[in-house]
Amino acid sequence: MWPSTSIIFILISSAAAIWPAPQSFSSGSSVLWIAPDVHVTYNGANVGLDSFLENLSYLQTEQVLLSQSSYAAGTETGFSSQAIVKQGIARAKQTLFSQNIVPWKLVPRGGLSSFEPTLYSRKTYIKSLTITQTKADNSSTFKPLAGQVDESYEILIGTDGTASITAVSSVGILHALNSFTQLFYQHSSGGIYTKLAPVTIKDAPKFQHRGLNMDVARNWYAVEDILRTIDALSWNKFNILHIHMTDSQSWPMEVPTLPELAQKGAYYTGLTYSPSDIKKIQTYAIQRGIEVVIEFDMPGHTTSIGLAYPELITAFDAKPWDYYCAEPPYEVNKNAYLLDDTVGSNETAILQPLIQKLVDYNHAQLRAAGLTPVVWEEMLLDWNLTLGSDVVVQTWQSDAAVSAVTAKGHKVLAGNYNLWYLDCGKGQWLNFGANSFKNFYPFNDYCSPVKNWRLVYSYDPLAGVPQDQVSLVLGGEVHIWSEQTDPVNLDDMVWPRASAAGEILWSGRQDANGQNRSQLDAAPRLAEMRERMVVGGIKCGPVQMVFCTQNNSTESNLHLCTPQSQCATSGLSDSFLIKPLLLILLDTIVTTMIETILDKFENVSLKTAGLSLIGLFAVVIAVKWVNTELKIRALGGHTRKAKTWLPWDLDLIVRAIHGTLHHQNLQVWNRWFSTPQGMSYTCEAKPGGRRLVFTADPENIKAILAAQFASYGKGEPFHRDWKDFLGDSIFATDGDKWHASRQLIRPQFVKDRVSDLDVFEEHVQILLKVMGKAGQTWDGKQGKPFDISDLLFRYTLDASTHFLLGHSVGSLELAEQDFAEAFNEVQRVQNIIARAGPFNWFVPRKAFFRNINVIDEFINQFIDRTLRLSPEELATKSKSDEGYTFLHALAGFTRDRTVLRDQLIAVLLAGRDTTASTMSWTFYELARYPEVVKKLRHEIIEHVGLERAPTYHDLKNMKYLQNVMNETLRLYPAVPFNVRLALKDTTLPRGGGPDGLSPMGILKDTPIGYSTLIMQRRPDLTPDPDTFRPERWESWQPKPWHYIPFNGGPRICIGQQFALTEMGYTIVRILQKYERIENYMTEVDGGNPCLKAEIVLQPGQGVHIALLPGEKST
């Protein structure tokens, strides 16, 4: 155990520390006292008034400030620095002498008398506090933009009783006064003291924007609740209160020119904020160094406007609500625009320019009012809007979103919901009936679990941001949404967890030595801060039980012991102690065996030495296994084990390869997910000793692709296995390389490139000609069966090479193509390599590398031709020029031959195979459902007739065509099985626990296989999932992450609109010519399609059909 003197020393050091941690803090051990009559000056003027005059000054100053404050926010310059500082001094004295703490919870039980200074020795008092503001405040100090106010300060306290505060601004002085009060405690017998003199503090914030986002629309809060929150924010050195004022549920803010908004939009009469309320909130905040930012969220959160002005809201109160919105009554999603007569579409390509126009108009109004626009990340990253350079982007979905915003040159606010959403973990607030009860049991909310203060404290707003873009990260905000929070539990929901975010934003995630800040240091300081907030009127929960706060910071630390350390065991259950003790025992055995073998090597027989080495090896394996198990269980534990038969689960690899070779991957995966109790869609195995996890759970897939994006990636093993084929392309890399690839490729898939249909038309005409010949009977008529899948793969290869390189390989007209055959063979072998895992070195590769050379030789001739153009010549080319290609566009950004080759191969793989396979499946199903063909062709005739080529707009307006493609992609997602590697120790949200619904631990380098094919066919997620029924999309909408044919999150397919356009265009042109499709697959597969899943999912036995033209097409 720690000696008692050491414990007291540790506690003194911890309790003396300040929250949030200063940038520089040094102290001594001398005792000083402070009394209410301490002489205080501000810029040379005496402010040491008696309590009556101080209170009178406080009240008078507040009235002056209220009269000077502007409801419009930011136009007044009448605030008085002197009044603000005097009020700050009055509040500091109130804290010191009326709201201070006796630190009995922060010292060992029974040890307060040893900690407190004696009352009977001669006391040295702080005689004076000199406050100096070195520069004058201006209007920006009171209504600033981020970074306009210098918030730094310095505190000096000498052993002689002199004390000084120096700051550039009045806001810096307020911060200094908050730190100053934290240096002092109340003596249990009376008096206020510090044991730290002399003290030197030099401090400044790490981030300019340090905010709390408080939702007052879903539940209403009285003005007093908001003012109390402002007090706590100021103590924790936040500088922003972001009030989420309005939402779909209510409109509580009174607007005098539109009185019905609040009259009809508020929950109840009086539950509103008047102009005088807003003025009071703003003024109260300015007095404490806080800027109030009021948010009117639009266009997605505006349904409450419809209570007063229903004509302004599309689909107001539309049913079913979950088709049109994210939560009731109506947080709009794209489907709502289907009910807008002026829009009539839910397609991004249609909606994007309309939202751009709205945003441009509103931002112009904000700028005219002297305000700065702030948008949520979707406007930039999902809708790809063009935003002004002044616009601040607020992120919330992932760490990757922050770096994605900075990469576009915009200022950004961090706040990953996986770490900084304080409302999470209370469970669903919706109710579930018989049809939905089972699916949502045990009713976790979307962002479970609770974000405890340790998790909040672990967040780094700068994670993944390149060093040259760090300055664009203004700071961040921690969020409290109010579905299940109201005035009764507000304080406990926000504090002290928001305090943890406050230290990250003020002090930074790393300390002065560049190391991540430790919970062991933070816990006692935060516990003290919590006690100070409680006496200040904030009803926040404890950081730890008193047992922990009264002992040293390692007493309640979960850790592994070593023989050299004397570990404190108090507070740890026996089940936790057994594991560290086992490690000690195993470590001792290993050490002893090694020493014995070395000491007696000369006298040991060969047999004994061999047995000893085998025993040593076994013990080492055991130690490694125990250590791994402890780490997994600490993170959440295991999931259910897949059923296998052979030792080391070797039959799993055999089944995987067999399933690939015989096109039975779906059956193999379903076998792994099967249990006697039914399907369980997450499991694990350990083939060859390496842990693998398989999942078809949408929550896990969401975590992998979006919510925990930074924790998962392709990984180095994937990159190594695929490098010969895909190089360093977008599909084989992570981090900066992946990001650079995406930034390089993404501009090539903008709307005007996607909507350019000429390249498709040229090759569709060739396709129709070849199809006509293939389907010609002996008498010259149409109706002979042929494999349309083969022709579609050749067609997409021709179209893709034309689009990418400006030259088609012409495989439709000349079927025997070295390049096409090499491309197919490389994919086949690459798939076996990927599935063989640690045994892939057995896979023969001689032909594989020969075919790689064929591909490279073909691609390199076009790269050579393009690079002969100078950068100036490339710069003069535009997409309107004849012969302008994807390769020209890439070469305009880089002349690196390897980069060009790798990206071309990757896009060619996606452009040919995914599109061809999806169209093949479409015609497979159309041949089985003549009524779908008839309905689809009727829509085509209605929109474009039988001759005219469809435009991009035509394709987007054909709803049944979109439904057919959506249904095909649901049944046959292009990439049915995928894999990610854990890039660090992390978790998955579901799969652990006896019921499989708890989080599970995932160690670094663990592969996670996930299947969209199985997920999108799950009967508990989709009704009648195995039936091809496009009509379902007319009334059914999959829940988020239940349907992701193009993946999701930051790595979502950037070419999805290109693929959908090519597919839609090709299907329309074929059905304009052909009226009926006859099915010849039944005699081939018996109605059970062969799912060939190498890299993409394609019909394993082709698609044998006959096409019969309509009367006007013969």
Tab-separated table of N, CA, C and O in Angstrom, residues 527-621:
chain	number	residue	atom	x	y	z
A	527	ALA	N	-13.230	15.873	-9.628
A	527	ALA	CA	-14.031	15.663	-8.418
A	527	ALA	C	-14.100	16.939	-7.593
A	527	ALA	O	-15.153	17.297	-7.043
A	528	GLU	N	-12.978	17.645	-7.492
A	528	GLU	CA	-12.981	18.918	-6.769
A	528	GLU	C	-13.836	19.955	-7.489
A	528	GLU	O	-14.617	20.680	-6.864
A	529	MET	N	-13.709	19.999	-8.818
A	529	MET	CA	-14.507	20.959	-9.579
A	529	MET	C	-15.991	20.683	-9.384
A	529	MET	O	-16.802	21.613	-9.272
A	530	ARG	N	-16.364	19.431	-9.334
A	530	ARG	CA	-17.765	19.074	-9.102
A	530	ARG	C	-18.232	19.607	-7.760
A	530	ARG	O	-19.345	20.142	-7.640
A	531	GLU	N	-17.418	19.470	-6.718
A	531	GLU	CA	-17.813	19.978	-5.400
A	531	GLU	C	-18.012	21.485	-5.439
A	531	GLU	O	-18.946	22.017	-4.836
A	532	ARG	N	-17.155	22.188	-6.168
A	532	ARG	CA	-17.296	23.646	-6.266
A	532	ARG	C	-18.569	24.025	-7.020
A	532	ARG	O	-19.233	25.005	-6.682
A	533	MET	N	-18.907	23.252	-8.060
A	533	MET	CA	-20.132	23.551	-8.802
A	533	MET	C	-21.370	23.294	-7.948
A	533	MET	O	-22.363	24.034	-8.024
A	534	VAL	N	-21.333	22.250	-7.118
A	534	VAL	CA	-22.482	21.942	-6.274
A	534	VAL	C	-22.760	23.083	-5.302
A	534	VAL	O	-23.915	23.522	-5.150
A	535	VAL	N	-21.719	23.589	-4.641
A	535	VAL	CA	-21.952	24.700	-3.711
A	535	VAL	C	-22.333	25.973	-4.457
A	535	VAL	O	-22.933	26.886	-3.877
A	536	GLY	N	-22.030	26.020	-5.770
A	536	GLY	CA	-22.442	27.149	-6.589
A	536	GLY	C	-23.855	27.022	-7.131
A	536	GLY	O	-24.319	27.902	-7.859
A	537	GLY	N	-24.537	25.914	-6.803
A	537	GLY	CA	-25.933	25.777	-7.192
A	537	GLY	C	-26.193	24.853	-8.359
A	537	GLY	O	-27.322	24.773	-8.849
A	538	ILE	N	-25.171	24.124	-8.832
A	538	ILE	CA	-25.338	23.188	-9.947
A	538	ILE	C	-25.532	21.785	-9.369
A	538	ILE	O	-24.643	21.261	-8.689
A	539	LYS	N	-26.652	21.162	-9.653
A	539	LYS	CA	-26.979	19.853	-9.080
A	539	LYS	C	-26.433	18.743	-9.970
A	539	LYS	O	-27.172	17.991	-10.601
A	540	CYS	N	-25.121	18.640	-9.998
A	540	CYS	CA	-24.488	17.652	-10.870
A	540	CYS	C	-24.077	16.422	-10.084
A	540	CYS	O	-23.849	16.477	-8.879
A	541	GLY	N	-24.023	15.297	-10.779
A	541	GLY	CA	-23.689	14.034	-10.153
A	541	GLY	C	-22.223	13.936	-9.780
A	541	GLY	O	-21.385	14.720	-10.242
A	542	PRO	N	-21.883	12.945	-8.958
A	542	PRO	CA	-20.493	12.786	-8.528
A	542	PRO	C	-19.611	12.222	-9.623
A	542	PRO	O	-20.078	11.530	-10.528
A	543	VAL	N	-18.326	12.500	-9.542
A	543	VAL	CA	-17.336	11.918	-10.445
A	543	VAL	C	-17.016	10.500	-10.013
A	543	VAL	O	-16.915	9.581	-10.827
A	544	GLN	N	-16.835	10.293	-8.734
A	544	GLN	CA	-16.596	8.977	-8.144
A	544	GLN	C	-17.203	8.979	-6.748
A	544	GLN	O	-17.561	10.031	-6.202
A	545	MET	N	-17.300	7.788	-6.152
A	545	MET	CA	-17.763	7.737	-4.766
A	545	MET	C	-16.683	8.318	-3.862
A	545	MET	O	-15.508	8.423	-4.238
A	546	VAL	N	-17.107	8.689	-2.648
A	546	VAL	CA	-16.194	9.374	-1.725
A	546	VAL	C	-14.990	8.499	-1.397
A	546	VAL	O	-13.886	8.999	-1.187
A	547	PHE	N	-15.169	7.167	-1.366
A	547	PHE	CA	-14.039	6.276	-1.138
A	547	PHE	C	-12.895	6.590	-2.089
A	547	PHE	O	-11.721	6.586	-1.698
A	548	CYS	N	-13.242	6.853	-3.344
A	548	CYS	CA	-12.211	7.116	-4.348
A	548	CYS	C	-11.597	8.501	-4.168
A	548	CYS	O	-10.382	8.669	-4.268
A	549	THR	N	-12.424	9.491	-3.945
A	549	THR	CA	-11.890	10.856	-3.846
A	549	THR	C	-11.060	11.044	-2.575
A	549	THR	O	-10.212	11.933	-2.516
A	550	GLN	N	-11.299	10.201	-1.555
A	550	GLN	CA	-10.524	10.317	-0.326
A	550	GLN	C	-9.210	9.539	-0.384
A	550	GLN	O	-8.426	9.606	0.549
A	551	ASN	N	-8.991	8.815	-1.453
A	551	ASN	CA	-7.764	8.053	-1.597
A	551	ASN	C	-6.982	8.568	-2.795
A	551	ASN	O	-7.466	9.406	-3.568
A	552	ASN	N	-5.768	8.040	-2.980
A	552	ASN	CA	-4.953	8.518	-4.094
A	552	ASN	C	-5.587	8.104	-5.408
A	552	ASN	O	-6.395	7.175	-5.478
A	553	SER	N	-5.182	8.739	-6.478
A	553	SER	CA	-5.863	8.589	-7.768
A	553	SER	C	-5.741	7.196	-8.362
A	553	SER	O	-6.529	6.812	-9.212
A	554	THR	N	-4.752	6.402	-7.903
A	554	THR	CA	-4.611	5.043	-8.430
A	554	THR	C	-5.388	4.018	-7.616
A	554	THR	O	-5.441	2.860	-7.987
A	555	GLU	N	-5.999	4.455	-6.495
A	555	GLU	CA	-6.686	3.498	-5.633
A	555	GLU	C	-7.840	2.817	-6.362
A	555	GLU	O	-8.079	1.631	-6.174
A	556	SER	N	-8.569	3.563	-7.195
A	556	SER	CA	-9.693	2.988	-7.936
A	556	SER	C	-9.370	2.882	-9.414
A	556	SER	O	-10.244	2.945	-10.262
A	557	ASN	N	-8.093	2.698	-9.700
A	557	ASN	CA	-7.660	2.523	-11.083
A	557	ASN	C	-7.632	1.035	-11.412
A	557	ASN	O	-7.043	0.251	-10.689
A	558	LEU	N	-8.294	0.652	-12.499
A	558	LEU	CA	-8.248	-0.740	-12.948
A	558	LEU	C	-6.952	-0.947	-13.714
A	558	LEU	O	-6.755	-0.385	-14.777
A	559	HIS	N	-6.059	-1.776	-13.173
A	559	HIS	CA	-4.742	-1.924	-13.773
A	559	HIS	C	-4.230	-3.341	-13.534
A	559	HIS	O	-4.762	-4.102	-12.740
A	560	LEU	N	-3.177	-3.675	-14.237
A	560	LEU	CA	-2.533	-4.976	-14.078
A	560	LEU	C	-1.305	-4.809	-13.196
A	560	LEU	O	-0.491	-3.915	-13.409
A	561	CYS	N	-1.175	-5.685	-12.210
A	561	CYS	CA	-0.048	-5.617	-11.285
A	561	CYS	C	1.171	-6.326	-11.850
A	561	CYS	O	1.068	-7.213	-12.683
A	562	THR	N	2.328	-5.940	-11.385
A	562	THR	CA	3.571	-6.646	-11.689
A	562	THR	C	4.245	-6.980	-10.361
A	562	THR	O	3.958	-6.353	-9.340
A	563	PRO	N	5.164	-7.938	-10.366
A	563	PRO	CA	5.813	-8.306	-9.097
A	563	PRO	C	6.564	-7.146	-8.471
A	563	PRO	O	6.785	-7.134	-7.274
A	564	GLN	N	6.975	-6.195	-9.292
A	564	GLN	CA	7.787	-5.109	-8.762
A	564	GLN	C	6.940	-4.002	-8.137
A	564	GLN	O	7.466	-3.085	-7.532
A	565	SER	N	5.595	-4.028	-8.321
A	565	SER	CA	4.756	-2.948	-7.806
A	565	SER	C	3.857	-3.467	-6.716
A	565	SER	O	3.424	-4.612	-6.732
A	566	GLN	N	3.586	-2.634	-5.718
A	566	GLN	CA	2.674	-2.971	-4.647
A	566	GLN	C	1.327	-2.376	-5.006
A	566	GLN	O	1.081	-1.201	-4.801
A	567	CYS	N	0.452	-3.199	-5.578
A	567	CYS	CA	-0.799	-2.688	-6.123
A	567	CYS	C	-1.841	-2.600	-5.036
A	567	CYS	O	-2.056	-3.538	-4.286
A	568	ALA	N	-2.508	-1.468	-4.976
A	568	ALA	CA	-3.639	-1.325	-4.067
A	568	ALA	C	-4.817	-2.093	-4.633
A	568	ALA	O	-5.141	-1.969	-5.792
A	569	THR	N	-5.465	-2.905	-3.797
A	569	THR	CA	-6.556	-3.738	-4.294
A	569	THR	C	-7.915	-3.294	-3.801
A	569	THR	O	-8.915	-3.875	-4.182
A	570	SER	N	-7.959	-2.272	-2.964
A	570	SER	CA	-9.247	-1.834	-2.439
A	570	SER	C	-10.144	-1.390	-3.563
A	570	SER	O	-9.733	-0.669	-4.455
A	571	GLY	N	-11.390	-1.792	-3.482
A	571	GLY	CA	-12.365	-1.343	-4.460
A	571	GLY	C	-12.471	-2.233	-5.672
A	571	GLY	O	-13.336	-2.033	-6.501
A	572	LEU	N	-11.605	-3.248	-5.797
A	572	LEU	CA	-11.669	-4.150	-6.947
A	572	LEU	C	-12.228	-5.494	-6.498
A	572	LEU	O	-11.810	-6.052	-5.500
A	573	SER	N	-13.164	-6.020	-7.273
A	573	SER	CA	-13.758	-7.307	-6.926
A	573	SER	C	-12.762	-8.433	-7.164
A	573	SER	O	-11.804	-8.300	-7.912
A	574	ASP	N	-13.018	-9.574	-6.500
A	574	ASP	CA	-12.119	-10.722	-6.626
A	574	ASP	C	-11.978	-11.181	-8.065
A	574	ASP	O	-10.916	-11.629	-8.490
A	575	SER	N	-13.061	-11.074	-8.850
A	575	SER	CA	-13.008	-11.558	-10.230
A	575	SER	C	-12.015	-10.774	-11.054
A	575	SER	O	-11.435	-11.298	-11.994
A	576	PHE	N	-11.798	-9.508	-10.695
A	576	PHE	CA	-10.804	-8.719	-11.411
A	576	PHE	C	-9.394	-9.012	-10.893
A	576	PHE	O	-8.423	-8.900	-11.616
A	577	LEU	N	-9.284	-9.387	-9.625
A	577	LEU	CA	-7.960	-9.612	-9.055
A	577	LEU	C	-7.340	-10.903	-9.548
A	577	LEU	O	-6.134	-11.006	-9.694
A	578	ILE	N	-8.172	-11.905	-9.831
A	578	ILE	CA	-7.650	-13.200	-10.254
A	578	ILE	C	-6.816	-13.068	-11.515
A	578	ILE	O	-5.761	-13.674	-11.657
A	579	LYS	N	-7.279	-12.223	-12.454
A	579	LYS	CA	-6.597	-12.098	-13.747
A	579	LYS	C	-5.211	-11.481	-13.605
A	579	LYS	O	-4.236	-12.026	-14.128
A	580	PRO	N	-5.034	-10.342	-12.888
A	580	PRO	CA	-3.672	-9.835	-12.686
A	580	PRO	C	-2.777	-10.823	-11.937
A	580	PRO	O	-1.606	-10.964	-12.265
A	581	LEU	N	-3.343	-11.528	-10.943
A	581	LEU	CA	-2.538	-12.492	-10.208
A	581	LEU	C	-2.076	-13.632	-11.107
A	581	LEU	O	-0.963	-14.135	-10.995
A	582	LEU	N	-2.950	-14.054	-12.031
A	582	LEU	CA	-2.574	-15.103	-12.978
A	582	LEU	C	-1.415	-14.648	-13.853
A	582	LEU	O	-0.486	-15.410	-14.126
A	583	LEU	N	-1.472	-13.389	-14.280
A	583	LEU	CA	-0.371	-12.872	-15.088
A	583	LEU	C	0.932	-12.842	-14.299
A	583	LEU	O	2.004	-13.140	-14.831
A	584	ILE	N	0.837	-12.464	-13.024
A	584	ILE	CA	2.047	-12.465	-12.184
A	584	ILE	C	2.630	-13.875	-12.106
A	584	ILE	O	3.833	-14.089	-12.268
A	585	LEU	N	1.738	-14.847	-11.875
A	585	LEU	CA	2.188	-16.234	-11.757
A	585	LEU	C	2.846	-16.713	-13.042
A	585	LEU	O	3.934	-17.294	-13.032
A	586	LEU	N	2.186	-16.452	-14.179
A	586	LEU	CA	2.736	-16.895	-15.456
A	586	LEU	C	4.066	-16.196	-15.747
A	586	LEU	O	5.016	-16.805	-16.241
A	587	ASP	N	4.130	-14.895	-15.435
A	587	ASP	CA	5.351	-14.140	-15.669
A	587	ASP	C	6.490	-14.720	-14.826
A	587	ASP	O	7.626	-14.865	-15.280
A	588	THR	N	6.173	-15.073	-13.588
A	588	THR	CA	7.184	-15.648	-12.688
A	588	THR	C	7.676	-16.992	-13.212
A	588	THR	O	8.871	-17.294	-13.191
A	589	ILE	N	6.719	-17.828	-13.680
A	589	ILE	CA	7.092	-19.142	-14.214
A	589	ILE	C	8.035	-18.995	-15.399
A	589	ILE	O	9.065	-19.681	-15.505
A	590	VAL	N	7.678	-18.103	-16.337
A	590	VAL	CA	8.513	-17.902	-17.524
A	590	VAL	C	9.908	-17.461	-17.125
A	590	VAL	O	10.928	-17.980	-17.605
A	591	THR	N	9.976	-16.471	-16.218
A	591	THR	CA	11.277	-15.948	-15.791
A	591	THR	C	12.116	-17.051	-15.144
A	591	THR	O	13.312	-17.204	-15.431
A	592	THR	N	11.487	-17.826	-14.275
A	592	THR	CA	12.197	-18.900	-13.577
A	592	THR	C	12.710	-19.960	-14.549
A	592	THR	O	13.855	-20.431	-14.460
A	593	MET	N	11.869	-20.346	-15.507
A	593	MET	CA	12.273	-21.376	-16.466
A	593	MET	C	13.452	-20.910	-17.304
A	593	MET	O	14.388	-21.665	-17.566
A	594	ILE	N	13.396	-19.647	-17.753
A	594	ILE	CA	14.503	-19.125	-18.567
A	594	ILE	C	15.792	-19.115	-17.761
A	594	ILE	O	16.869	-19.541	-18.233
A	595	GLU	N	15.718	-18.635	-16.518
A	595	GLU	CA	16.910	-18.580	-15.680
A	595	GLU	C	17.467	-19.980	-15.413
A	595	GLU	O	18.683	-20.201	-15.430
A	596	THR	N	16.549	-20.936	-15.182
A	596	THR	CA	16.993	-22.309	-14.909
A	596	THR	C	17.704	-22.912	-16.114
A	596	THR	O	18.767	-23.526	-16.001
A	597	ILE	N	17.113	-22.735	-17.285
A	597	ILE	CA	17.711	-23.284	-18.508
A	597	ILE	C	19.090	-22.675	-18.752
A	597	ILE	O	20.059	-23.358	-19.090
A	598	LEU	N	19.216	-21.353	-18.561
A	598	LEU	CA	20.484	-20.681	-18.822
A	598	LEU	C	21.536	-21.063	-17.789
A	598	LEU	O	22.709	-21.282	-18.121
A	599	ASP	N	21.087	-21.163	-16.507
A	599	ASP	CA	22.051	-21.463	-15.444
A	599	ASP	C	22.589	-22.888	-15.538
A	599	ASP	O	23.755	-23.167	-15.257
A	600	LYS	N	21.751	-23.835	-15.967
A	600	LYS	CA	22.112	-25.243	-15.934
A	600	LYS	C	22.229	-25.860	-17.315
A	600	LYS	O	22.098	-27.070	-17.489
A	601	PHE	N	22.418	-25.027	-18.292
A	601	PHE	CA	22.410	-25.521	-19.673
A	601	PHE	C	23.438	-26.620	-19.898
A	601	PHE	O	23.187	-27.620	-20.569
A	602	GLU	N	24.619	-26.474	-19.288
A	602	GLU	CA	25.685	-27.443	-19.538
A	602	GLU	C	25.373	-28.807	-18.933
A	602	GLU	O	25.877	-29.828	-19.384
A	603	ASN	N	24.578	-28.840	-17.861
A	603	ASN	CA	24.295	-30.083	-17.149
A	603	ASN	C	22.944	-30.688	-17.506
A	603	ASN	O	22.492	-31.636	-16.859
A	604	VAL	N	22.283	-30.141	-18.532
A	604	VAL	CA	20.941	-30.602	-18.887
A	604	VAL	C	21.025	-31.467	-20.129
A	604	VAL	O	21.732	-31.134	-21.093
A	605	SER	N	20.300	-32.602	-20.121
A	605	SER	CA	20.271	-33.464	-21.295
A	605	SER	C	19.515	-32.791	-22.419
A	605	SER	O	18.721	-31.860	-22.200
A	606	LEU	N	19.773	-33.268	-23.636
A	606	LEU	CA	19.099	-32.713	-24.806
A	606	LEU	C	17.582	-32.871	-24.675
A	606	LEU	O	16.807	-31.980	-25.008
A	607	LYS	N	17.151	-34.054	-24.187
A	607	LYS	CA	15.723	-34.309	-24.020
A	607	LYS	C	15.103	-33.339	-23.035
A	607	LYS	O	14.040	-32.759	-23.277
A	608	THR	N	15.780	-33.144	-21.907
A	608	THR	CA	15.254	-32.231	-20.884
A	608	THR	C	15.198	-30.800	-21.407
A	608	THR	O	14.235	-30.067	-21.171
A	609	ALA	N	16.259	-30.424	-22.129
A	609	ALA	CA	16.282	-29.067	-22.688
A	609	ALA	C	15.141	-28.868	-23.680
A	609	ALA	O	14.469	-27.827	-23.698
A	610	GLY	N	14.911	-29.901	-24.504
A	610	GLY	CA	13.821	-29.798	-25.480
A	610	GLY	C	12.476	-29.673	-24.812
A	610	GLY	O	11.639	-28.847	-25.198
A	611	LEU	N	12.257	-30.537	-23.783
A	611	LEU	CA	10.983	-30.461	-23.062
A	611	LEU	C	10.823	-29.107	-22.363
A	611	LEU	O	9.720	-28.559	-22.291
A	612	SER	N	11.927	-28.599	-21.856
A	612	SER	CA	11.865	-27.291	-21.190
A	612	SER	C	11.477	-26.188	-22.164
A	612	SER	O	10.684	-25.306	-21.860
A	613	LEU	N	12.083	-26.266	-23.352
A	613	LEU	CA	11.751	-25.250	-24.354
A	613	LEU	C	10.298	-25.351	-24.790
A	613	LEU	O	9.619	-24.342	-24.994
A	614	ILE	N	9.795	-26.583	-24.938
A	614	ILE	CA	8.388	-26.764	-25.291
A	614	ILE	C	7.495	-26.197	-24.180
A	614	ILE	O	6.504	-25.509	-24.430
A	615	GLY	N	7.873	-26.501	-22.932
A	615	GLY	CA	7.105	-25.967	-21.814
A	615	GLY	C	7.141	-24.453	-21.772
A	615	GLY	O	6.138	-23.788	-21.501
A	616	LEU	N	8.335	-23.900	-22.036
A	616	LEU	CA	8.474	-22.445	-22.071
A	616	LEU	C	7.582	-21.839	-23.156
A	616	LEU	O	6.898	-20.844	-22.935
A	617	PHE	N	7.608	-22.484	-24.316
A	617	PHE	CA	6.784	-22.002	-25.424
A	617	PHE	C	5.305	-22.030	-25.031
A	617	PHE	O	4.553	-21.096	-25.305
A	618	ALA	N	4.866	-23.112	-24.374
A	618	ALA	CA	3.466	-23.227	-23.961
A	618	ALA	C	3.093	-22.129	-22.977
A	618	ALA	O	2.007	-21.556	-23.046
A	619	VAL	N	4.012	-21.850	-22.051
A	619	VAL	CA	3.723	-20.816	-21.064
A	619	VAL	C	3.642	-19.438	-21.731
A	619	VAL	O	2.776	-18.625	-21.418
A	620	VAL	N	4.554	-19.176	-22.673
A	620	VAL	CA	4.522	-17.899	-23.385
A	620	VAL	C	3.191	-17.735	-24.125
A	620	VAL	O	2.561	-16.666	-24.103
A	621	ILE	N	2.750	-18.823	-24.777
A	621	ILE	CA	1.468	-18.787	-25.472
A	621	ILE	C	0.344	-18.505	-24.484
A	621	ILE	O	-0.581	-17.722	-24.750
